[in-house]
PDB file of C-alpha atoms in Angstrom:
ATOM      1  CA  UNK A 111      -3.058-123.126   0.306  1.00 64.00           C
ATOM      2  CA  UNK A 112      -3.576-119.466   1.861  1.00 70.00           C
ATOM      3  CA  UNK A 113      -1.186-117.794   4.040  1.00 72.00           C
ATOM      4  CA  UNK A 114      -2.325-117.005   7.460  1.00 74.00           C
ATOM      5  CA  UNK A 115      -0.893-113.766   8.893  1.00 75.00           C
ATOM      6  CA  UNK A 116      -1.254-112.889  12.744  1.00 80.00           C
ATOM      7  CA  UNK A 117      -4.304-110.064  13.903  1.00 83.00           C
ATOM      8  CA  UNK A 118      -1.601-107.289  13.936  1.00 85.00           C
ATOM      9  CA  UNK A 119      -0.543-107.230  10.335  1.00 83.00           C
ATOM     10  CA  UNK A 120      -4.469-106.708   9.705  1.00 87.00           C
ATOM     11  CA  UNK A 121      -4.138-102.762   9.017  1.00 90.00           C
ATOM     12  CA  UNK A 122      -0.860-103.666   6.441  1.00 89.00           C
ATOM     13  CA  UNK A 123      -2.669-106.343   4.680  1.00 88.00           C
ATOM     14  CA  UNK A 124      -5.693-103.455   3.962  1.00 91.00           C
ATOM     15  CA  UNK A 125      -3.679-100.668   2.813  1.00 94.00           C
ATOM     16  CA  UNK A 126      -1.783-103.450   0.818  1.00 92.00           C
ATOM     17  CA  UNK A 127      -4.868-104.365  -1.239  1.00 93.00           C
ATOM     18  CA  UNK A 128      -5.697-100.885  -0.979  1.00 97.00           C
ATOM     19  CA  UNK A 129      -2.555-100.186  -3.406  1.00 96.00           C
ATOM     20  CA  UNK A 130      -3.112-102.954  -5.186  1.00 96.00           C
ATOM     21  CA  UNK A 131      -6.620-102.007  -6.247  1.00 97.00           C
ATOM     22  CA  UNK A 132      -5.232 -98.846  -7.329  1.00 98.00           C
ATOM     23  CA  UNK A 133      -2.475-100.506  -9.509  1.00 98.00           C
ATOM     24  CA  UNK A 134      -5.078-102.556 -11.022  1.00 98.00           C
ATOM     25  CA  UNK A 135      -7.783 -99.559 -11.668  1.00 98.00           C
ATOM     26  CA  UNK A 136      -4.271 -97.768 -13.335  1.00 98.00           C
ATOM     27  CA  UNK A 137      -3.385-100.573 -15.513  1.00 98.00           C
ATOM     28  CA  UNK A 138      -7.171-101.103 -16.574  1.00 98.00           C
ATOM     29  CA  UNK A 139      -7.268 -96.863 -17.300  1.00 98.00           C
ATOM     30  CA  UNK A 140      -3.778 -97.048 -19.295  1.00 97.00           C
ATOM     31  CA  UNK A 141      -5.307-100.122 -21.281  1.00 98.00           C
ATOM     32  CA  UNK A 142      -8.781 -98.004 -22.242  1.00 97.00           C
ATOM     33  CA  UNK A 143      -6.734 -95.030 -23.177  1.00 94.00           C
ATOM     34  CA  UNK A 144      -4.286 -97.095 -25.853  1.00 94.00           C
ATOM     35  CA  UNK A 145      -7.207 -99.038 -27.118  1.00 95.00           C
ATOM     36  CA  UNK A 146      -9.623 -95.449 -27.347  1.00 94.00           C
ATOM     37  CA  UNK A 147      -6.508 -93.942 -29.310  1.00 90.00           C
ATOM     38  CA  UNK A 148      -5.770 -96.926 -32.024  1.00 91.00           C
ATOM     39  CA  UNK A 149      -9.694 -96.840 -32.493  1.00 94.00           C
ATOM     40  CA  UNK A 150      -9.976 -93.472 -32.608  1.00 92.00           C
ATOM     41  CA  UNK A 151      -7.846 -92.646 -35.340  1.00 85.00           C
ATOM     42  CA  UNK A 152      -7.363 -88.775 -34.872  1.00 83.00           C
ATOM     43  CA  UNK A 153      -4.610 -86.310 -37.059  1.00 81.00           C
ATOM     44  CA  UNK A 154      -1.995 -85.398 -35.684  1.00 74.00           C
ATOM     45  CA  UNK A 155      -1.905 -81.471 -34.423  1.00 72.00           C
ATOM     46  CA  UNK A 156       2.310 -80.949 -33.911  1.00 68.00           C
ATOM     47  CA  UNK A 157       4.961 -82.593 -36.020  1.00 65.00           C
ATOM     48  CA  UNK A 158       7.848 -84.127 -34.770  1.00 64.00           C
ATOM     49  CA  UNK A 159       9.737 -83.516 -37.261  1.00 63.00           C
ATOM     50  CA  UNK A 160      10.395 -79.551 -37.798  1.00 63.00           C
ATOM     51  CA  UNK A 161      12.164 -78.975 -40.925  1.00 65.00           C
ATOM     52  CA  UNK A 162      13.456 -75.371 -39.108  1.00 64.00           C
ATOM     53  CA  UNK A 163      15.313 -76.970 -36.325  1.00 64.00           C
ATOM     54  CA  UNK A 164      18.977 -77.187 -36.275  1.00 65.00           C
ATOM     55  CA  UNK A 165      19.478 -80.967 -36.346  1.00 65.00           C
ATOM     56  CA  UNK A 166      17.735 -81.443 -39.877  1.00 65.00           C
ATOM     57  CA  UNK A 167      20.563 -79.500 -41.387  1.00 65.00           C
ATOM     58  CA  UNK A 168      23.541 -81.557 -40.319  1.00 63.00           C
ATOM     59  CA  UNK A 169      24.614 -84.206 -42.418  1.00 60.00           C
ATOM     60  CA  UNK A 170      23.428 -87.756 -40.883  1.00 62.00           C
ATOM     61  CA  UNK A 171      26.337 -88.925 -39.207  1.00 63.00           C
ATOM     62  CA  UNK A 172      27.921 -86.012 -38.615  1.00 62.00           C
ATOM     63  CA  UNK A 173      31.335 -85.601 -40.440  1.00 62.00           C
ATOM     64  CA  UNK A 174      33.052 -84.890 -36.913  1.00 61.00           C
ATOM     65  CA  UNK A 175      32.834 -86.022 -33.208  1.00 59.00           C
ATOM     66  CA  UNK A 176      32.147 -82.966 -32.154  1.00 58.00           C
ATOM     67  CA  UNK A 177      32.090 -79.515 -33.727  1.00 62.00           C
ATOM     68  CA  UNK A 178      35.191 -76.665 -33.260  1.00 68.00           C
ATOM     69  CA  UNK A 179      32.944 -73.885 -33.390  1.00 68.00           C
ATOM     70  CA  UNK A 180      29.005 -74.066 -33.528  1.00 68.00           C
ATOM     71  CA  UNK A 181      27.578 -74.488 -36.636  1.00 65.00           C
ATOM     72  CA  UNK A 182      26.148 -71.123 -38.268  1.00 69.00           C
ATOM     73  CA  UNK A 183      21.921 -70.588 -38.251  1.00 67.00           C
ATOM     74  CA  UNK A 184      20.446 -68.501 -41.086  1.00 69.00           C
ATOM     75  CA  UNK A 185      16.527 -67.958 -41.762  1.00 65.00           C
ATOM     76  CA  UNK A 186      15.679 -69.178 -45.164  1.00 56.00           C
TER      77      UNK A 186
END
């Protein structure tokens, strides 16, 4: 069964398959870029996880809600 739309929605119907081809040409791009990164297999250049930031020297939960007074920083 295919839906028959009057002459005058003819320019809305284009620009509709106009976006959707778009969507589709996205979707295929953000598949080729997750597959081309699991395959490729490359180090990492930045850690996550800095050692030197503040939140890796609170205990994990933190003993309080929330803090009095901020908690002192010191270079090691």
């Amino acid at each position: 069964r295919y839906s028959d739309y009057p002459d005058a929605y003819t320019s809305w119907n284009i620009i509709s398959s106009i976006g959707s081809t778009i969507s589709f040409i996205g979707v295929l791009f953000l598949i080729y870029i997750i597959w081309e990164s699991m395959i490729s297999q490359r180090l990492v250049i930045f850690s996550n996880q800095m050692s030197t930031s503040i939140e890796w020297f609170q205990n994990y939960p933190p003993a309080e809600h929330s803090y009095s007074e901020l908690p002192m920083l010191s270079n090691f």
